[in-house]
PDB file of C-alpha atoms in Angstrom:
ATOM      1  CA  MET A   1      72.257   2.667 -40.267  1.00  0.00           C
ATOM      2  CA  LYS A   2      73.877   2.854 -43.345  1.00  0.00           C
ATOM      3  CA  GLY A   3      74.870  -0.633 -46.196  1.00  0.00           C
ATOM      4  CA  SER A   4      78.492   0.733 -45.946  1.00  0.00           C
ATOM      5  CA  ASP A   5      78.298   1.367 -41.688  1.00  0.00           C
ATOM      6  CA  ILE A   6      76.382  -2.189 -41.958  1.00  0.00           C
ATOM      7  CA  LEU A   7      79.454  -4.171 -43.836  1.00  0.00           C
ATOM      8  CA  LEU A   8      82.154  -2.037 -41.958  1.00  0.00           C
ATOM      9  CA  GLU A   9      81.144  -2.966 -38.950  1.00  0.00           C
ATOM     10  CA  GLY A  10      81.200  -7.185 -39.973  1.00  0.00           C
ATOM     11  CA  ILE A  11      85.041  -6.431 -40.986  1.00  0.00           C
ATOM     12  CA  GLN A  12      85.730  -4.828 -37.649  1.00  0.00           C
ATOM     13  CA  ASN A  13      83.994  -7.933 -35.569  1.00  0.00           C
ATOM     14  CA  TRP A  14      85.167 -10.492 -38.222  1.00  0.00           C
ATOM     15  CA  LYS A  15      88.925  -9.032 -37.358  1.00  0.00           C
ATOM     16  CA  LEU A  16      89.043  -9.137 -33.753  1.00  0.00           C
ATOM     17  CA  ARG A  17      87.296 -13.209 -33.777  1.00  0.00           C
ATOM     18  CA  LEU A  18      90.286 -13.853 -36.043  1.00  0.00           C
ATOM     19  CA  VAL A  19      93.017 -11.848 -33.652  1.00  0.00           C
ATOM     20  CA  LEU A  20      91.119 -13.802 -31.035  1.00  0.00           C
ATOM     21  CA  SER A  21      91.635 -17.329 -32.324  1.00  0.00           C
ATOM     22  CA  ALA A  22      95.351 -16.277 -32.980  1.00  0.00           C
ATOM     23  CA  LEU A  23      95.878 -15.082 -29.665  1.00  0.00           C
ATOM     24  CA  LEU A  24      94.067 -18.060 -28.321  1.00  0.00           C
ATOM     25  CA  CYS A  25      96.179 -20.673 -30.311  1.00  0.00           C
ATOM     26  CA  ILE A  26      99.404 -18.803 -29.960  1.00  0.00           C
ATOM     27  CA  MET A  27      99.513 -18.895 -26.296  1.00  0.00           C
ATOM     28  CA  GLY A  28      98.653 -22.395 -25.909  1.00  0.00           C
ATOM     29  CA  LEU A  29     101.004 -23.634 -28.369  1.00  0.00           C
ATOM     30  CA  ALA A  30     103.792 -21.377 -26.965  1.00  0.00           C
ATOM     31  CA  ALA A  31     103.568 -22.923 -23.298  1.00  0.00           C
ATOM     32  CA  LEU A  32     103.191 -26.715 -24.957  1.00  0.00           C
ATOM     33  CA  ILE A  33     106.406 -26.023 -26.908  1.00  0.00           C
ATOM     34  CA  SER A  34     107.912 -24.514 -24.409  1.00  0.00           C
ATOM     35  CA  MET A  35     107.195 -27.278 -21.332  1.00  0.00           C
ATOM     36  CA  THR A  36     107.760 -29.973 -24.337  1.00  0.00           C
ATOM     37  CA  LEU A  37     111.256 -27.535 -25.512  1.00  0.00           C
ATOM     38  CA  GLY A  38     111.819 -28.212 -21.506  1.00  0.00           C
ATOM     39  CA  GLU A  39     111.981 -31.779 -21.231  1.00  0.00           C
ATOM     40  CA  PHE A  40     114.804 -32.556 -24.058  1.00  0.00           C
ATOM     41  CA  VAL A  41     117.086 -29.773 -22.721  1.00  0.00           C
ATOM     42  CA  GLN A  42     117.747 -28.495 -19.335  1.00  0.00           C
ATOM     43  CA  LEU A  43     115.792 -24.972 -18.960  1.00  0.00           C
ATOM     44  CA  THR A  44     114.513 -23.124 -15.604  1.00  0.00           C
ATOM     45  CA  VAL A  45     111.175 -21.892 -15.329  1.00  0.00           C
ATOM     46  CA  MET A  46     112.560 -18.433 -16.283  1.00  0.00           C
ATOM     47  CA  ASP A  47     114.047 -20.175 -19.470  1.00  0.00           C
ATOM     48  CA  LYS A  48     110.828 -21.965 -20.138  1.00  0.00           C
ATOM     49  CA  SER A  49     109.068 -18.635 -19.620  1.00  0.00           C
ATOM     50  CA  ILE A  50     111.112 -16.673 -21.887  1.00  0.00           C
ATOM     51  CA  VAL A  51     110.897 -19.390 -24.890  1.00  0.00           C
ATOM     52  CA  SER A  52     106.725 -18.985 -24.248  1.00  0.00           C
ATOM     53  CA  ILE A  53     106.814 -15.139 -24.336  1.00  0.00           C
ATOM     54  CA  ALA A  54     109.276 -15.433 -27.527  1.00  0.00           C
ATOM     55  CA  ILE A  55     106.989 -17.575 -29.393  1.00  0.00           C
ATOM     56  CA  PHE A  56     103.890 -15.885 -28.670  1.00  0.00           C
ATOM     57  CA  MET A  57     105.049 -12.740 -29.620  1.00  0.00           C
ATOM     58  CA  VAL A  58     106.606 -14.471 -32.825  1.00  0.00           C
ATOM     59  CA  GLY A  59     103.639 -16.519 -33.479  1.00  0.00           C
ATOM     60  CA  THR A  60     101.067 -14.269 -33.151  1.00  0.00           C
ATOM     61  CA  PRO A  61     101.716 -11.849 -35.857  1.00  0.00           C
ATOM     62  CA  ALA A  62     102.823 -14.697 -38.100  1.00  0.00           C
ATOM     63  CA  TYR A  63      99.575 -16.079 -37.955  1.00  0.00           C
ATOM     64  CA  LEU A  64      98.002 -12.828 -38.607  1.00  0.00           C
ATOM     65  CA  ILE A  65     100.061 -12.385 -41.408  1.00  0.00           C
ATOM     66  CA  ALA A  66      99.452 -16.154 -43.075  1.00  0.00           C
ATOM     67  CA  SER A  67      95.374 -15.486 -42.358  1.00  0.00           C
ATOM     68  CA  ASN A  68      95.345 -12.670 -45.236  1.00  0.00           C
ATOM     69  CA  LEU A  69      93.729 -10.639 -41.977  1.00  0.00           C
ATOM     70  CA  GLY A  70      94.130  -7.272 -44.552  1.00  0.00           C
ATOM     71  CA  LYS A  71      92.480  -8.285 -47.736  1.00  0.00           C
ATOM     72  CA  VAL A  72      89.368  -8.900 -45.379  1.00  0.00           C
ATOM     73  CA  ASP A  73      86.908  -6.002 -46.981  1.00  0.00           C
ATOM     74  CA  GLN A  74      83.377  -5.152 -47.367  1.00  0.00           C
ATOM     75  CA  TYR A  75      83.205  -7.456 -50.787  1.00  0.00           C
ATOM     76  CA  THR A  76      84.791 -10.488 -48.689  1.00  0.00           C
ATOM     77  CA  ILE A  77      81.480  -9.841 -46.200  1.00  0.00           C
ATOM     78  CA  ALA A  78      78.986  -9.100 -48.762  1.00  0.00           C
ATOM     79  CA  GLY A  79      79.974 -12.952 -50.474  1.00  0.00           C
ATOM     80  CA  PHE A  80      80.116 -14.427 -47.360  1.00  0.00           C
ATOM     81  CA  LEU A  81      76.378 -13.027 -46.359  1.00  0.00           C
ATOM     82  CA  ASN A  82      75.211 -14.256 -49.804  1.00  0.00           C
ATOM     83  CA  GLU A  83      76.776 -17.525 -49.045  1.00  0.00           C
ATOM     84  CA  SER A  84      75.708 -18.167 -46.202  1.00  0.00           C
ATOM     85  CA  LEU A  85      72.252 -16.186 -45.699  1.00  0.00           C
ATOM     86  CA  SER A  86      69.093 -17.081 -47.586  1.00  0.00           C
ATOM     87  CA  GLU A  87      67.436 -13.976 -46.659  1.00  0.00           C
ATOM     88  CA  ILE A  88      69.870 -12.042 -48.394  1.00  0.00           C
ATOM     89  CA  GLN A  89      68.827 -13.524 -51.720  1.00  0.00           C
ATOM     90  CA  GLY A  90      72.440 -12.596 -53.096  1.00  0.00           C
ATOM     91  CA  ASP A  91      71.648  -8.710 -52.865  1.00  0.00           C
ATOM     92  CA  ALA A  92      74.531  -8.019 -50.151  1.00  0.00           C
ATOM     93  CA  GLU A  93      76.308  -6.336 -52.979  1.00  0.00           C
ATOM     94  CA  VAL A  94      73.739  -3.208 -53.066  1.00  0.00           C
ATOM     95  CA  LEU A  95      75.398  -2.221 -49.298  1.00  0.00           C
ATOM     96  CA  VAL A  96      78.589  -2.051 -50.930  1.00  0.00           C
ATOM     97  CA  LYS A  97      78.001  -0.273 -53.817  1.00  0.00           C
ATOM     98  CA  LYS A  98      77.637   3.745 -53.518  1.00  0.00           C
ATOM     99  CA  GLU A  99      74.219   5.839 -53.319  1.00  0.00           C
ATOM    100  CA  GLU A 100      74.621   7.012 -56.622  1.00  0.00           C
ATOM    101  CA  GLU A 101      75.255   4.137 -59.006  1.00  0.00           C
ATOM    102  CA  LEU A 102      71.927   2.317 -57.657  1.00  0.00           C
ATOM    103  CA  ASP A 103      68.902   2.471 -59.446  1.00  0.00           C
ATOM    104  CA  GLU A 104      65.182   2.221 -58.012  1.00  0.00           C
ATOM    105  CA  GLU A 105      65.344  -1.576 -57.553  1.00  0.00           C
ATOM    106  CA  GLU A 106      68.436  -1.681 -55.554  1.00  0.00           C
ATOM    107  CA  LYS A 107      68.049   0.884 -53.537  1.00  0.00           C
ATOM    108  CA  THR A 108      65.135  -0.385 -52.408  1.00  0.00           C
ATOM    109  CA  ARG A 109      66.306  -4.016 -51.860  1.00  0.00           C
ATOM    110  CA  ARG A 110      69.292  -1.745 -50.043  1.00  0.00           C
ATOM    111  CA  GLU A 111      66.455  -0.284 -47.484  1.00  0.00           C
ATOM    112  CA  GLN A 112      65.315  -3.823 -46.866  1.00  0.00           C
ATOM    113  CA  LEU A 113      68.414  -5.329 -46.392  1.00  0.00           C
ATOM    114  CA  GLU A 114      69.371  -2.328 -43.755  1.00  0.00           C
ATOM    115  CA  ASP A 115      66.204  -2.520 -41.825  1.00  0.00           C
ATOM    116  CA  PHE A 116      66.762  -6.364 -41.729  1.00  0.00           C
ATOM    117  CA  PHE A 117      70.351  -5.793 -40.498  1.00  0.00           C
ATOM    118  CA  LYS A 118      68.992  -2.611 -37.762  1.00  0.00           C
ATOM    119  CA  GLU A 119      66.256  -5.936 -36.234  1.00  0.00           C
ATOM    120  CA  ASN A 120      69.358  -8.362 -36.844  1.00  0.00           C
ATOM    121  CA  PRO A 121      72.751  -7.603 -35.969  1.00  0.00           C
ATOM    122  CA  LEU A 122      75.154  -8.917 -38.730  1.00  0.00           C
ATOM    123  CA  TYR A 123      77.657  -9.969 -36.081  1.00  0.00           C
ATOM    124  CA  ASN A 124      74.851 -13.172 -34.832  1.00  0.00           C
ATOM    125  CA  TYR A 125      75.871 -14.252 -39.019  1.00  0.00           C
ATOM    126  CA  LEU A 126      79.509 -14.368 -39.211  1.00  0.00           C
ATOM    127  CA  PRO A 127      81.709 -17.615 -38.316  1.00  0.00           C
ATOM    128  CA  ASP A 128      82.423 -18.108 -34.945  1.00  0.00           C
ATOM    129  CA  LYS A 129      83.379 -21.941 -35.214  1.00  0.00           C
ATOM    130  CA  PRO A 130      87.702 -20.400 -35.477  1.00  0.00           C
ATOM    131  CA  VAL A 131      86.948 -18.623 -32.302  1.00  0.00           C
ATOM    132  CA  LYS A 132      85.470 -21.824 -30.544  1.00  0.00           C
ATOM    133  CA  GLN A 133      88.280 -24.022 -32.426  1.00  0.00           C
ATOM    134  CA  ALA A 134      91.336 -22.090 -30.885  1.00  0.00           C
ATOM    135  CA  TYR A 135      89.786 -21.910 -27.505  1.00  0.00           C
ATOM    136  CA  VAL A 136      89.575 -25.793 -27.417  1.00  0.00           C
ATOM    137  CA  LEU A 137      92.812 -26.002 -28.801  1.00  0.00           C
ATOM    138  CA  PHE A 138      93.971 -23.350 -26.325  1.00  0.00           C
ATOM    139  CA  VAL A 139      92.475 -25.524 -22.975  1.00  0.00           C
ATOM    140  CA  LEU A 140      94.144 -28.561 -24.927  1.00  0.00           C
ATOM    141  CA  SER A 141      97.787 -27.030 -25.054  1.00  0.00           C
ATOM    142  CA  LEU A 142      97.627 -25.859 -21.567  1.00  0.00           C
ATOM    143  CA  ALA A 143      96.353 -29.201 -20.187  1.00  0.00           C
ATOM    144  CA  GLY A 144      99.273 -30.664 -22.196  1.00  0.00           C
ATOM    145  CA  SER A 145     101.806 -28.348 -20.367  1.00  0.00           C
ATOM    146  CA  PHE A 146     100.710 -28.341 -16.901  1.00  0.00           C
ATOM    147  CA  SER A 147     100.620 -32.399 -17.429  1.00  0.00           C
ATOM    148  CA  ILE A 148     104.340 -31.932 -18.816  1.00  0.00           C
ATOM    149  CA  TRP A 149     105.086 -29.623 -16.010  1.00  0.00           C
ATOM    150  CA  TYR A 150     103.333 -32.064 -12.527  1.00  0.00           C
ATOM    151  CA  MET A 151     104.916 -34.950 -14.282  1.00  0.00           C
ATOM    152  CA  GLY A 152     108.508 -33.343 -15.087  1.00  0.00           C
TER     153      GLY A 152
END
């Protein structure tokens, strides 16, 4: 796998994690908001469902736009790897550069990094904390909305 392919895989994985966290967050919050709104305004179950779907349909793209999903590129992934991995030793930029732009030392380092990422897939080093936080928020929001529904 070439250096640029490794980082493209990282971009796709990072974006998928961000989309998953957005879906979980907004789904749970939409249910909680619609159930809470139903306590203050006389809404039927159908109305609460429509409100929840509307919040989900508007909130998900708004969350993704606010998270700057489009600005994640190969340099973002390379910078993250430089900061978080000691094995990289700050050389992840050689994976971004074109083959013609590299000198012999950088080509050797690029081959070493490509071999490293063949043995250790890149997705193992990307952050998964936002997905875990989104899952916890989703579960707490659903528990809250079910408790409001049960008490109401």
